[in-house]
mmCIF file of C-alpha atoms and ligand atoms in Angstrom:
data_model
loop_
_atom_site.group_PDB
_atom_site.id
_atom_site.type_symbol
_atom_site.label_atom_id
_atom_site.label_comp_id
_atom_site.label_asym_id
_atom_site.label_seq_id
_atom_site.Cartn_x
_atom_site.Cartn_y
_atom_site.Cartn_z
ATOM 1 C CA MET A 289 0.000 0.000 0.000
ATOM 2 C CA ARG A 290 1.370 3.425 -0.968
ATOM 3 C CA HIS A 291 1.638 5.816 1.973
ATOM 4 C CA SER A 292 0.419 9.352 1.615
ATOM 5 C CA ILE A 293 1.217 12.628 3.350
ATOM 6 C CA LEU A 294 -0.659 15.890 3.537
ATOM 7 C CA LEU A 295 2.025 18.588 3.576
ATOM 8 C CA ILE A 296 1.030 22.076 4.723
ATOM 9 C CA ILE A 297 3.481 24.762 3.649
ATOM 10 C CA SER A 298 3.137 28.097 5.432
ATOM 11 C CA GLY A 299 4.874 31.462 5.143
ATOM 12 C CA SER A 300 8.582 31.234 5.804
ATOM 13 C CA ILE A 301 11.697 31.486 3.692
ATOM 14 C CA ALA A 302 12.272 27.825 4.669
ATOM 15 C CA ALA A 303 9.438 26.952 2.245
ATOM 16 C CA TYR A 304 12.087 26.363 -0.411
ATOM 17 C CA LYS A 305 13.265 23.352 1.634
ATOM 18 C CA SER A 306 9.757 21.904 1.370
ATOM 19 C CA LEU A 307 10.264 21.517 -2.364
ATOM 20 C CA ASP A 308 13.203 19.243 -1.596
ATOM 21 C CA LEU A 309 11.118 17.451 1.032
ATOM 22 C CA ILE A 310 8.413 16.740 -1.589
ATOM 23 C CA ARG A 311 11.044 15.347 -3.952
ATOM 24 C CA ARG A 312 12.555 13.125 -1.255
ATOM 25 C CA LEU A 313 9.109 11.831 -0.228
ATOM 26 C CA GLN A 314 8.400 10.935 -3.844
ATOM 27 C CA GLU A 315 11.710 9.071 -4.009
ATOM 28 C CA HIS A 316 10.522 7.019 -1.058
ATOM 29 C CA ASP A 317 7.311 6.220 -2.918
ATOM 30 C CA ILE A 318 5.237 8.338 -0.544
ATOM 31 C CA ALA A 319 2.421 10.263 -2.241
ATOM 32 C CA VAL A 320 2.258 13.946 -1.288
ATOM 33 C CA ARG A 321 -0.633 16.392 -1.445
ATOM 34 C CA CYS A 322 0.043 19.979 -0.485
ATOM 35 C CA ILE A 323 -1.790 22.920 0.998
ATOM 36 C CA LEU A 324 0.017 26.178 0.337
ATOM 37 C CA THR A 325 -0.973 29.118 2.566
ATOM 38 C CA LYS A 326 -1.054 32.693 1.285
ATOM 39 C CA GLY A 327 2.215 33.310 3.165
ATOM 40 C CA GLY A 328 3.763 30.155 1.735
ATOM 41 C CA ALA A 329 2.860 31.285 -1.783
ATOM 42 C CA GLN A 330 4.954 34.425 -1.224
ATOM 43 C CA PHE A 331 8.045 32.220 -1.144
ATOM 44 C CA ILE A 332 7.356 29.353 -3.546
ATOM 45 C CA THR A 333 4.882 29.058 -6.372
ATOM 46 C CA PRO A 334 1.860 26.742 -6.587
ATOM 47 C CA LEU A 335 3.209 25.593 -9.954
ATOM 48 C CA SER A 336 6.479 24.271 -8.510
ATOM 49 C CA VAL A 337 4.595 22.543 -5.668
ATOM 50 C CA ALA A 338 2.116 20.969 -8.105
ATOM 51 C CA SER A 339 4.831 19.883 -10.519
ATOM 52 C CA LEU A 340 6.949 18.232 -7.852
ATOM 53 C CA SER A 341 4.059 16.585 -6.004
ATOM 54 C CA ASN A 342 2.253 15.453 -9.181
ATOM 55 C CA ASN A 343 -0.966 16.647 -7.591
ATOM 56 C CA PRO A 344 -3.087 19.788 -7.578
ATOM 57 C CA VAL A 345 -2.181 22.311 -4.891
ATOM 58 C CA TYR A 346 -4.890 23.326 -2.417
ATOM 59 C CA GLU A 347 -4.910 26.997 -1.431
ATOM 60 C CA GLU A 348 -8.373 28.398 -0.731
ATOM 61 C CA LEU A 349 -10.888 27.615 1.988
ATOM 62 C CA PHE A 350 -13.723 29.301 0.123
ATOM 63 C CA SER A 351 -12.818 27.944 -3.270
ATOM 64 C CA LEU A 352 -15.544 26.416 -5.380
ATOM 65 C CA LYS A 353 -13.006 24.018 -6.855
ATOM 66 C CA ASP A 354 -11.359 22.888 -3.593
ATOM 67 C CA GLU A 355 -14.382 23.018 -1.323
ATOM 68 C CA ALA A 356 -16.814 21.401 -3.728
ATOM 69 C CA GLU A 357 -14.882 18.333 -2.601
ATOM 70 C CA MET A 358 -14.876 19.454 1.073
ATOM 71 C CA GLY A 359 -11.094 19.868 0.956
ATOM 72 C CA HIS A 360 -10.632 20.858 4.592
ATOM 73 C CA ILE A 361 -12.181 17.561 5.741
ATOM 74 C CA ARG A 362 -11.191 15.211 2.968
ATOM 75 C CA LEU A 363 -7.510 16.116 2.713
ATOM 76 C CA SER A 364 -6.578 14.713 6.114
ATOM 77 C CA ARG A 365 -8.947 11.732 5.758
ATOM 78 C CA GLU A 366 -7.111 10.603 2.658
ATOM 79 C CA ALA A 367 -3.625 10.991 4.158
ATOM 80 C CA ASP A 368 -1.753 8.810 6.652
ATOM 81 C CA LEU A 369 -0.027 11.741 8.299
ATOM 82 C CA VAL A 370 -0.218 15.546 8.285
ATOM 83 C CA VAL A 371 3.076 17.468 8.188
ATOM 84 C CA VAL A 372 3.345 21.230 8.618
ATOM 85 C CA ALA A 373 6.699 22.338 7.195
ATOM 86 C CA PRO A 374 7.557 25.113 7.491
ATOM 87 C CA ALA A 375 5.198 26.020 10.327
ATOM 88 C CA SER A 376 5.147 29.802 10.782
ATOM 89 C CA ALA A 377 4.554 31.477 14.162
ATOM 90 C CA ASP A 378 1.172 32.591 12.829
ATOM 91 C CA LEU A 379 0.000 29.119 11.823
ATOM 92 C CA ILE A 380 1.172 27.656 15.149
ATOM 93 C CA ALA A 381 -0.805 30.419 16.929
ATOM 94 C CA LYS A 382 -3.898 29.545 14.906
ATOM 95 C CA MET A 383 -3.484 25.850 15.744
ATOM 96 C CA ALA A 384 -3.104 26.647 19.435
ATOM 97 C CA ASN A 385 -6.318 28.684 19.422
ATOM 98 C CA GLY A 386 -8.388 26.526 17.109
ATOM 99 C CA GLN A 387 -8.786 29.319 14.568
ATOM 100 C CA THR A 388 -9.950 28.380 11.116
ATOM 101 C CA ASP A 389 -9.765 31.409 8.860
ATOM 102 C CA ASP A 390 -7.940 29.691 6.000
ATOM 103 C CA LEU A 391 -7.713 26.243 4.418
ATOM 104 C CA ALA A 392 -4.541 25.233 6.308
ATOM 105 C CA SER A 393 -5.866 26.093 9.780
ATOM 106 C CA ALA A 394 -9.344 24.650 9.068
ATOM 107 C CA THR A 395 -7.792 21.407 7.798
ATOM 108 C CA LEU A 396 -5.573 21.185 10.880
ATOM 109 C CA LEU A 397 -8.577 21.610 13.194
ATOM 110 C CA ALA A 398 -10.541 19.004 11.228
ATOM 111 C CA ALA A 399 -7.609 16.571 10.940
ATOM 112 C CA ASN A 400 -8.055 13.008 12.184
ATOM 113 C CA LYS A 401 -4.389 12.065 11.746
ATOM 114 C CA LYS A 402 -1.179 12.635 13.649
ATOM 115 C CA ILE A 403 0.243 16.119 12.966
ATOM 116 C CA LEU A 404 4.002 16.768 12.735
ATOM 117 C CA VAL A 405 5.046 20.414 12.980
ATOM 118 C CA ALA A 406 8.431 21.764 11.806
ATOM 119 C CA PRO A 407 8.599 25.398 12.990
ATOM 120 C CA ALA A 408 10.674 27.988 11.129
ATOM 121 C CA MET A 409 10.994 31.592 12.252
ATOM 122 C CA ASN A 410 13.298 34.326 13.510
ATOM 123 C CA THR A 411 14.965 33.613 16.886
ATOM 124 C CA GLN A 412 13.085 36.371 18.750
ATOM 125 C CA MET A 413 9.771 35.083 17.400
ATOM 126 C CA TRP A 414 10.747 31.498 18.324
ATOM 127 C CA GLN A 415 11.812 32.430 21.852
ATOM 128 C CA HIS A 416 8.860 34.755 22.484
ATOM 129 C CA PRO A 417 6.713 33.495 25.388
ATOM 130 C CA ALA A 418 3.638 33.666 23.133
ATOM 131 C CA THR A 419 5.178 31.224 20.628
ATOM 132 C CA GLN A 420 6.446 28.921 23.380
ATOM 133 C CA ARG A 421 2.979 29.018 25.007
ATOM 134 C CA ASN A 422 1.357 28.142 21.687
ATOM 135 C CA LEU A 423 3.822 25.309 21.133
ATOM 136 C CA SER A 424 3.105 23.750 24.495
ATOM 137 C CA HIS A 425 -0.638 24.021 23.739
ATOM 138 C CA ILE A 426 -0.342 22.222 20.413
ATOM 139 C CA ARG A 427 1.960 19.622 22.017
ATOM 140 C CA GLU A 428 -0.718 18.998 24.674
ATOM 141 C CA ASP A 429 -3.241 18.650 21.854
ATOM 142 C CA GLY A 430 -1.119 15.829 20.377
ATOM 143 C CA ALA A 431 1.069 17.529 17.755
ATOM 144 C CA ILE A 432 4.673 16.347 17.442
ATOM 145 C CA ILE A 433 7.186 19.170 17.159
ATOM 146 C CA ILE A 434 10.232 18.630 14.969
ATOM 147 C CA GLU A 435 12.581 20.984 16.796
ATOM 148 C CA PRO A 436 14.209 23.734 14.723
ATOM 149 C CA GLY A 437 17.994 23.969 14.562
ATOM 150 C CA ALA A 438 20.252 26.914 15.375
ATOM 151 C CA GLY A 439 22.461 28.837 12.989
ATOM 152 C CA LEU A 440 22.449 31.724 10.586
ATOM 153 C CA LEU A 441 18.874 32.665 9.710
ATOM 154 C CA ALA A 442 17.651 34.116 6.441
ATOM 155 C CA CYS A 443 17.058 37.477 8.184
ATOM 156 C CA GLY A 444 20.793 37.683 8.910
ATOM 157 C CA GLU A 445 20.475 37.076 12.653
ATOM 158 C CA THR A 446 21.962 33.981 14.279
ATOM 159 C CA GLY A 447 20.126 31.746 16.719
ATOM 160 C CA SER A 448 17.473 29.066 16.977
ATOM 161 C CA GLY A 449 14.409 28.956 14.740
ATOM 162 C CA ARG A 450 15.874 27.521 11.545
ATOM 163 C CA MET A 451 13.640 24.781 10.188
ATOM 164 C CA ALA A 452 14.969 21.254 10.819
ATOM 165 C CA GLU A 453 16.909 19.766 7.912
ATOM 166 C CA VAL A 454 14.944 17.759 5.329
ATOM 167 C CA GLU A 455 16.666 14.544 6.464
ATOM 168 C CA THR A 456 15.495 15.127 10.046
ATOM 169 C CA ILE A 457 11.924 15.785 8.895
ATOM 170 C CA LEU A 458 12.050 12.638 6.739
ATOM 171 C CA ALA A 459 13.254 10.573 9.710
ATOM 172 C CA ALA A 460 10.377 11.912 11.852
ATOM 173 C CA ILE A 461 7.885 11.108 9.082
ATOM 174 C CA SER A 462 9.295 7.555 8.736
ATOM 175 C CA LYS A 463 9.003 6.988 12.449
ATOM 176 C CA HIS A 464 5.303 7.815 12.422
ATOM 177 C CA LEU A 465 4.399 6.350 9.045
ATOM 178 C CA TYR A 466 5.767 2.851 9.296
ATOM 179 C CA THR A 467 4.127 0.509 11.716
ATOM 180 C CA GLY A 468 7.105 -1.755 12.379
ATOM 181 C CA ALA A 469 5.664 -4.692 10.426
ATOM 182 C CA LEU A 470 9.110 -6.341 10.405
ATOM 183 C CA HIS A 471 9.727 -5.763 14.094
ATOM 184 C CA GLY A 472 11.404 -8.846 15.595
ATOM 185 C CA THR A 473 12.843 -10.043 12.264
ATOM 186 C CA LYS A 474 16.524 -10.163 11.408
ATOM 187 C CA ALA A 475 17.692 -9.291 7.896
ATOM 188 C CA LEU A 476 20.974 -9.518 6.051
ATOM 189 C CA VAL A 477 21.677 -7.380 2.964
ATOM 190 C CA THR A 478 24.763 -7.451 0.717
ATOM 191 C CA SER A 479 25.503 -4.341 -1.309
ATOM 192 C CA GLY A 480 28.092 -2.706 -3.559
ATOM 193 C CA PRO A 481 30.944 -4.248 -5.507
ATOM 194 C CA THR A 482 33.756 -6.470 -4.286
ATOM 195 C CA TYR A 483 37.378 -5.718 -5.099
ATOM 196 C CA GLU A 484 39.683 -8.625 -5.805
ATOM 197 C CA ALA A 485 43.348 -7.839 -5.289
ATOM 198 C CA ILE A 486 45.867 -8.257 -8.098
ATOM 199 C CA ASP A 487 48.694 -6.825 -6.012
ATOM 200 C CA PRO A 488 48.765 -4.344 -3.086
ATOM 201 C CA VAL A 489 47.628 -1.429 -5.314
ATOM 202 C CA ARG A 490 45.538 -2.944 -8.105
ATOM 203 C CA PHE A 491 42.278 -4.822 -8.063
ATOM 204 C CA ILE A 492 39.477 -6.217 -10.227
ATOM 205 C CA GLY A 493 36.232 -4.405 -9.471
ATOM 206 C CA ASN A 494 32.982 -3.329 -11.096
ATOM 207 C CA HIS A 495 30.684 -0.309 -11.469
ATOM 208 C CA SER A 496 28.194 -1.154 -8.711
ATOM 209 C CA SER A 497 27.405 1.960 -6.623
ATOM 210 C CA GLY A 498 25.633 0.107 -3.802
ATOM 211 C CA LYS A 499 22.622 2.465 -4.105
ATOM 212 C CA GLN A 500 20.051 -0.306 -4.466
ATOM 213 C CA GLY A 501 21.391 -2.542 -1.688
ATOM 214 C CA HIS A 502 21.783 0.375 0.707
ATOM 215 C CA ALA A 503 18.229 1.557 -0.068
ATOM 216 C CA ILE A 504 16.906 -1.954 0.688
ATOM 217 C CA ALA A 505 18.782 -2.079 3.999
ATOM 218 C CA ALA A 506 17.346 1.338 4.928
ATOM 219 C CA ALA A 507 13.802 0.308 3.921
ATOM 220 C CA LEU A 508 13.948 -2.939 5.938
ATOM 221 C CA ALA A 509 15.167 -0.972 8.974
ATOM 222 C CA ARG A 510 12.416 1.641 8.486
ATOM 223 C CA HIS A 511 9.878 -1.162 8.770
ATOM 224 C CA GLY A 512 11.379 -2.382 12.024
ATOM 225 C CA ALA A 513 13.790 -5.161 10.949
ATOM 226 C CA ASN A 514 17.126 -5.615 12.676
ATOM 227 C CA VAL A 515 19.393 -5.196 9.643
ATOM 228 C CA THR A 516 23.035 -6.088 9.020
ATOM 229 C CA LEU A 517 24.342 -4.547 5.806
ATOM 230 C CA ILE A 518 27.494 -6.113 4.398
ATOM 231 C CA SER A 519 28.912 -3.570 2.028
ATOM 232 C CA GLY A 520 31.751 -3.613 -0.455
ATOM 233 C CA PRO A 521 33.625 -0.358 -1.153
ATOM 234 C CA THR A 522 31.122 2.417 -2.007
ATOM 235 C CA ALA A 523 30.978 6.184 -1.697
ATOM 236 C CA LEU A 524 27.676 6.014 0.200
ATOM 237 C CA PRO A 525 27.125 6.943 3.850
ATOM 238 C CA ASP A 526 26.010 4.132 6.158
ATOM 239 C CA PRO A 527 22.182 4.042 6.264
ATOM 240 C CA LYS A 528 20.682 5.108 9.598
ATOM 241 C CA GLY A 529 19.572 2.431 12.036
ATOM 242 C CA VAL A 530 21.502 -0.357 10.267
ATOM 243 C CA THR A 531 24.565 -2.323 11.448
ATOM 244 C CA VAL A 532 27.126 -2.013 8.654
ATOM 245 C CA LYS A 533 30.077 -4.343 8.077
ATOM 246 C CA HIS A 534 32.542 -2.987 5.533
ATOM 247 C CA ILE A 535 34.412 -5.586 3.535
ATOM 248 C CA THR A 536 36.517 -5.571 0.375
ATOM 249 C CA SER A 537 36.648 -9.004 -1.257
ATOM 250 C CA ALA A 538 34.085 -11.734 -1.952
ATOM 251 C CA GLU A 539 35.773 -14.033 0.573
ATOM 252 C CA GLU A 540 35.400 -11.329 3.237
ATOM 253 C CA MET A 541 31.773 -10.800 2.234
ATOM 254 C CA LEU A 542 31.084 -14.506 2.606
ATOM 255 C CA ALA A 543 32.698 -14.602 6.058
ATOM 256 C CA ALA A 544 30.679 -11.539 7.156
ATOM 257 C CA CYS A 545 27.452 -13.167 5.864
ATOM 258 C CA GLU A 546 28.212 -16.362 7.773
ATOM 259 C CA ALA A 547 28.741 -14.290 10.905
ATOM 260 C CA ALA A 548 25.368 -12.545 10.373
ATOM 261 C CA LEU A 549 23.435 -15.847 10.138
ATOM 262 C CA PRO A 550 20.985 -17.029 11.294
ATOM 263 C CA CYS A 551 18.530 -14.478 9.989
ATOM 264 C CA ASP A 552 14.965 -14.424 8.610
ATOM 265 C CA ILE A 553 15.499 -12.513 5.369
ATOM 266 C CA ALA A 554 18.584 -12.321 3.139
ATOM 267 C CA VAL A 555 18.804 -9.895 0.219
ATOM 268 C CA CYS A 556 21.928 -10.322 -1.921
ATOM 269 C CA ALA A 557 22.128 -7.120 -3.938
ATOM 270 C CA ALA A 558 25.925 -6.969 -4.113
ATOM 271 C CA ALA A 559 27.717 -7.212 -7.434
ATOM 272 C CA VAL A 560 30.162 -9.845 -6.262
ATOM 273 C CA ALA A 561 33.150 -10.378 -8.528
ATOM 274 C CA ASP A 562 32.770 -13.774 -10.153
ATOM 275 C CA TRP A 563 36.511 -14.380 -10.221
ATOM 276 C CA LYS A 564 39.484 -13.512 -8.110
ATOM 277 C CA VAL A 565 43.185 -13.610 -8.911
ATOM 278 C CA SER A 566 44.481 -17.023 -7.871
ATOM 279 C CA GLU A 567 47.665 -15.680 -6.328
ATOM 280 C CA PRO A 568 47.708 -11.938 -5.703
ATOM 281 C CA THR A 569 51.301 -10.796 -5.267
ATOM 282 C CA ALA A 570 52.525 -9.334 -1.995
ATOM 283 C CA ARG A 571 54.576 -6.731 -3.920
ATOM 284 C CA LYS A 572 53.459 -4.347 -6.628
ATOM 285 C CA LEU A 573 53.872 -5.889 -10.075
ATOM 286 C CA LYS A 574 56.490 -4.063 -12.122
ATOM 287 C CA LYS A 575 56.370 -3.427 -15.857
ATOM 288 C CA ALA A 576 58.620 -5.845 -17.684
ATOM 289 C CA LYS A 577 61.495 -4.256 -19.673
ATOM 290 C CA ASP A 578 60.548 -6.192 -22.803
ATOM 291 C CA GLY A 579 57.000 -4.798 -22.608
ATOM 292 C CA GLU A 580 55.427 -8.147 -21.865
ATOM 293 C CA ALA A 581 52.255 -7.905 -19.759
ATOM 294 C CA PRO A 582 51.817 -10.189 -16.756
ATOM 295 C CA GLU A 583 49.355 -13.038 -17.037
ATOM 296 C CA LEU A 584 46.715 -13.256 -14.372
ATOM 297 C CA ARG A 585 45.203 -16.601 -13.505
ATOM 298 C CA LEU A 586 41.636 -16.224 -12.293
ATOM 299 C CA ILE A 587 39.717 -18.657 -10.140
ATOM 300 C CA GLU A 588 36.048 -18.621 -9.248
ATOM 301 C CA ASN A 589 34.820 -16.782 -6.175
ATOM 302 C CA PRO A 590 32.317 -18.393 -3.807
ATOM 303 C CA ASP A 591 28.693 -17.755 -4.815
ATOM 304 C CA ILE A 592 27.395 -16.073 -1.681
ATOM 305 C CA LEU A 593 23.739 -16.062 -2.697
ATOM 306 C CA ALA A 594 23.793 -19.785 -3.548
ATOM 307 C CA HIS A 595 25.667 -20.494 -0.333
ATOM 308 C CA ILE A 596 23.044 -18.709 1.788
ATOM 309 C CA ALA A 597 20.110 -20.182 -0.169
ATOM 310 C CA GLN A 598 21.483 -23.701 0.218
ATOM 311 C CA HIS A 599 22.795 -23.296 3.735
ATOM 312 C CA PRO A 600 22.612 -26.662 5.479
ATOM 313 C CA LYS A 601 21.934 -25.233 8.934
ATOM 314 C CA ASP A 602 20.852 -21.586 8.816
ATOM 315 C CA ARG A 603 18.904 -21.030 5.591
ATOM 316 C CA PRO A 604 16.851 -17.833 5.995
ATOM 317 C CA ASN A 605 13.081 -18.140 5.398
ATOM 318 C CA LEU A 606 13.285 -15.786 2.452
ATOM 319 C CA VAL A 607 16.364 -15.468 0.222
ATOM 320 C CA ILE A 608 16.314 -12.822 -2.495
ATOM 321 C CA GLY A 609 18.897 -12.392 -5.221
ATOM 322 C CA PHE A 610 19.453 -9.927 -8.027
ATOM 323 C CA ALA A 611 20.099 -10.666 -11.664
ATOM 324 C CA ALA A 612 21.778 -8.027 -13.766
ATOM 325 C CA GLU A 613 21.435 -9.218 -17.337
ATOM 326 C CA THR A 614 22.126 -7.741 -20.735
ATOM 327 C CA GLU A 615 19.907 -10.151 -22.703
ATOM 328 C CA ASN A 616 17.027 -12.614 -22.166
ATOM 329 C CA VAL A 617 16.549 -10.957 -18.786
ATOM 330 C CA LEU A 618 13.522 -12.910 -17.562
ATOM 331 C CA GLU A 619 14.550 -16.352 -18.830
ATOM 332 C CA ASN A 620 17.983 -15.967 -17.289
ATOM 333 C CA ALA A 621 16.475 -14.742 -14.008
ATOM 334 C CA ALA A 622 14.116 -17.734 -13.805
ATOM 335 C CA ALA A 623 17.026 -20.102 -14.496
ATOM 336 C CA LYS A 624 19.100 -18.361 -11.821
ATOM 337 C CA LEU A 625 16.275 -18.709 -9.307
ATOM 338 C CA LYS A 626 16.388 -22.485 -9.761
ATOM 339 C CA ARG A 627 20.144 -22.854 -10.013
ATOM 340 C CA LYS A 628 20.874 -20.862 -6.868
ATOM 341 C CA ALA A 629 17.791 -22.139 -4.985
ATOM 342 C CA CYS A 630 16.753 -18.673 -3.848
ATOM 343 C CA ASP A 631 13.092 -17.674 -3.436
ATOM 344 C CA TRP A 632 12.895 -14.461 -5.435
ATOM 345 C CA ILE A 633 15.054 -12.753 -8.038
ATOM 346 C CA VAL A 634 14.928 -9.039 -8.778
ATOM 347 C CA ALA A 635 15.852 -8.937 -12.444
ATOM 348 C CA ASN A 636 17.141 -5.870 -14.198
ATOM 349 C CA ASP A 637 18.415 -5.010 -17.616
ATOM 350 C CA VAL A 638 21.931 -3.579 -17.480
ATOM 351 C CA SER A 639 22.440 -3.364 -21.225
ATOM 352 C CA GLU A 640 23.696 0.013 -22.484
ATOM 353 C CA GLY A 641 24.785 1.112 -19.012
ATOM 354 C CA LYS A 642 21.277 0.954 -17.490
ATOM 355 C CA ALA A 643 20.949 0.453 -13.712
ATOM 356 C CA PHE A 644 24.616 0.581 -12.701
ATOM 357 C CA ASN A 645 25.290 3.808 -10.853
ATOM 358 C CA ALA A 646 21.920 5.253 -11.949
ATOM 359 C CA THR A 647 19.477 6.646 -9.391
ATOM 360 C CA GLU A 648 16.490 5.035 -11.114
ATOM 361 C CA ASN A 649 15.850 1.518 -12.259
ATOM 362 C CA SER A 650 13.081 -0.631 -13.694
ATOM 363 C CA VAL A 651 12.974 -4.233 -12.508
ATOM 364 C CA THR A 652 10.927 -7.416 -12.577
ATOM 365 C CA LEU A 653 10.352 -9.415 -9.414
ATOM 366 C CA VAL A 654 10.562 -13.069 -10.426
ATOM 367 C CA THR A 655 9.300 -15.782 -8.094
ATOM 368 C CA ALA A 656 8.635 -19.465 -8.810
ATOM 369 C CA LYS A 657 4.958 -18.575 -9.378
ATOM 370 C CA SER A 658 4.815 -15.052 -10.740
ATOM 371 C CA GLN A 659 6.509 -12.107 -12.389
ATOM 372 C CA GLN A 660 5.800 -8.497 -11.411
ATOM 373 C CA ASN A 661 7.120 -5.745 -13.606
ATOM 374 C CA TRP A 662 7.857 -2.479 -11.812
ATOM 375 C CA PRO A 663 8.226 0.572 -14.049
ATOM 376 C CA LEU A 664 11.168 2.990 -13.969
ATOM 377 C CA GLN A 665 11.403 4.530 -10.509
ATOM 378 C CA SER A 666 13.939 5.552 -7.883
ATOM 379 C CA LYS A 667 15.994 2.841 -6.218
ATOM 380 C CA GLU A 668 14.427 3.920 -2.889
ATOM 381 C CA ALA A 669 10.958 3.311 -4.335
ATOM 382 C CA ILE A 670 12.038 -0.124 -5.604
ATOM 383 C CA ALA A 671 13.406 -0.890 -2.132
ATOM 384 C CA GLU A 672 10.092 0.152 -0.560
ATOM 385 C CA GLN A 673 8.093 -2.018 -3.005
ATOM 386 C CA LEU A 674 10.339 -4.985 -2.342
ATOM 387 C CA VAL A 675 9.893 -4.571 1.410
ATOM 388 C CA GLN A 676 6.100 -4.250 0.968
ATOM 389 C CA ASN A 677 6.205 -7.584 -0.899
ATOM 390 C CA ILE A 678 8.280 -9.120 1.899
ATOM 391 C CA ILE A 679 5.755 -7.903 4.492
ATOM 392 C CA THR A 680 2.810 -9.292 2.481
ATOM 393 C CA HIS A 681 4.625 -12.596 1.963
ATOM 394 C CA ARG A 682 5.401 -12.940 5.672
ATOM 395 C CA SER A 683 1.866 -12.091 6.748
ATOM 396 C CA ALA A 684 0.424 -14.644 4.302
ATOM 397 C CA LYS A 685 2.464 -17.441 5.876
HETATM 398 O O1 LIG B 834 25.303 -15.304 -11.100
HETATM 399 P P1 LIG B 834 25.066 -13.838 -11.006
HETATM 400 O O2 LIG B 834 26.306 -13.060 -10.622
HETATM 401 O O3 LIG B 834 24.392 -13.236 -12.184
HETATM 402 O O4 LIG B 834 24.011 -13.720 -9.812
HETATM 403 C C1 LIG B 834 23.654 -12.509 -9.265
HETATM 404 C C2 LIG B 834 23.150 -12.708 -7.883
HETATM 405 O O5 LIG B 834 24.002 -13.566 -7.162
HETATM 406 C C3 LIG B 834 23.129 -11.427 -7.083
HETATM 407 O O6 LIG B 834 22.097 -11.518 -6.126
HETATM 408 C C4 LIG B 834 24.492 -11.423 -6.416
HETATM 409 O O7 LIG B 834 24.473 -10.662 -5.226
HETATM 410 C C5 LIG B 834 24.689 -12.891 -6.146
HETATM 411 N N1 LIG B 834 26.070 -13.342 -6.194
HETATM 412 C C6 LIG B 834 26.696 -13.707 -5.037
HETATM 413 N N2 LIG B 834 27.996 -14.208 -5.083
HETATM 414 C C7 LIG B 834 28.637 -14.319 -6.256
HETATM 415 C C8 LIG B 834 28.016 -13.936 -7.443
HETATM 416 C C9 LIG B 834 26.723 -13.453 -7.400
HETATM 417 O O8 LIG B 834 26.116 -13.613 -3.961
HETATM 418 N N3 LIG B 834 29.883 -14.778 -6.274
#
């Protein structure tokens, strides 16, 4: 089920950050509908909000268009969560007093969902007893305040009142949106490339960025799983709320996976090198004077996915692999499913540089019984869909 947020954007220079928030929510496959107050519309335009959210923007309480559909009631009914970001001193005051002279304040009074409030204002306004009084009133009424940070404000003064960063708002939204369906489960995710040493300075590697595996680890954790991410060398930060083991080679990845077993769910998204150099040299290889290039003898690496899927003692209940193919994508994925004895394969087409290092991907989820094609979307959205499928699968058992 796709989650949905009602985002109320009020009058503050921080409104520009809300555009980024909308984009990030979309990346996480969360639908966003927006109310833009008159003040908010002084800073960002309805057109940019509508374009980014892929939805109409709601602005007027007494609008024939918006209120023919009873917008101030319906908007919160159709959302899972209401987020006010930025929340101006004025809108917080209206909330505290139950005033309803515009669409935003009327919707907030009529809301039947949890309300998250990210204040943004000048330090004096933030510290004013009236604002602090209003904040404690709305807190008592059940609103969750996402505390502003301190720093240089748009007005040139320095102090507290700067709207929380988008990442912090996203984390607060995640906490309230996801119900912890995977609470009590243990998951293992492999991600990124492996590097196989040739000598102390050279290696055999590949173009995997780790974006998809990291997004899956983050999504599993968001839904309450206890996640160990075993990551090859990537440029990505460690996802929040996940235990990360950094490794370099396939052998190290295998050892780290063994150490993370037993677990309930294993997702092998890493692009493990198929071969390693049979005898990497302890010293750097030198160029030969006669120009002859060294010969490297390659031997096969362990197949980590197959090892986990066929584990004699600790096979996870659900083992998911990836198949990056350049041709006959679905046939090869179905064959791989059988050969490796995993439960699901996420198949993607990597011909012409697709998928590797990209932020978006289009995949097919192949199981023994079905194939689901997911259109081009962000790797975060694919991760969320995969986790939704895992949750459905576990609840059907
Ligand atoms: O055989 P192929 O490399 O196409 O299989 C891809 C799947 O197998 C991915 O899930 C990848 O993480 C996993 N794999 C692995 N160990 C290997 C090779 C692939 O876990 N040595």
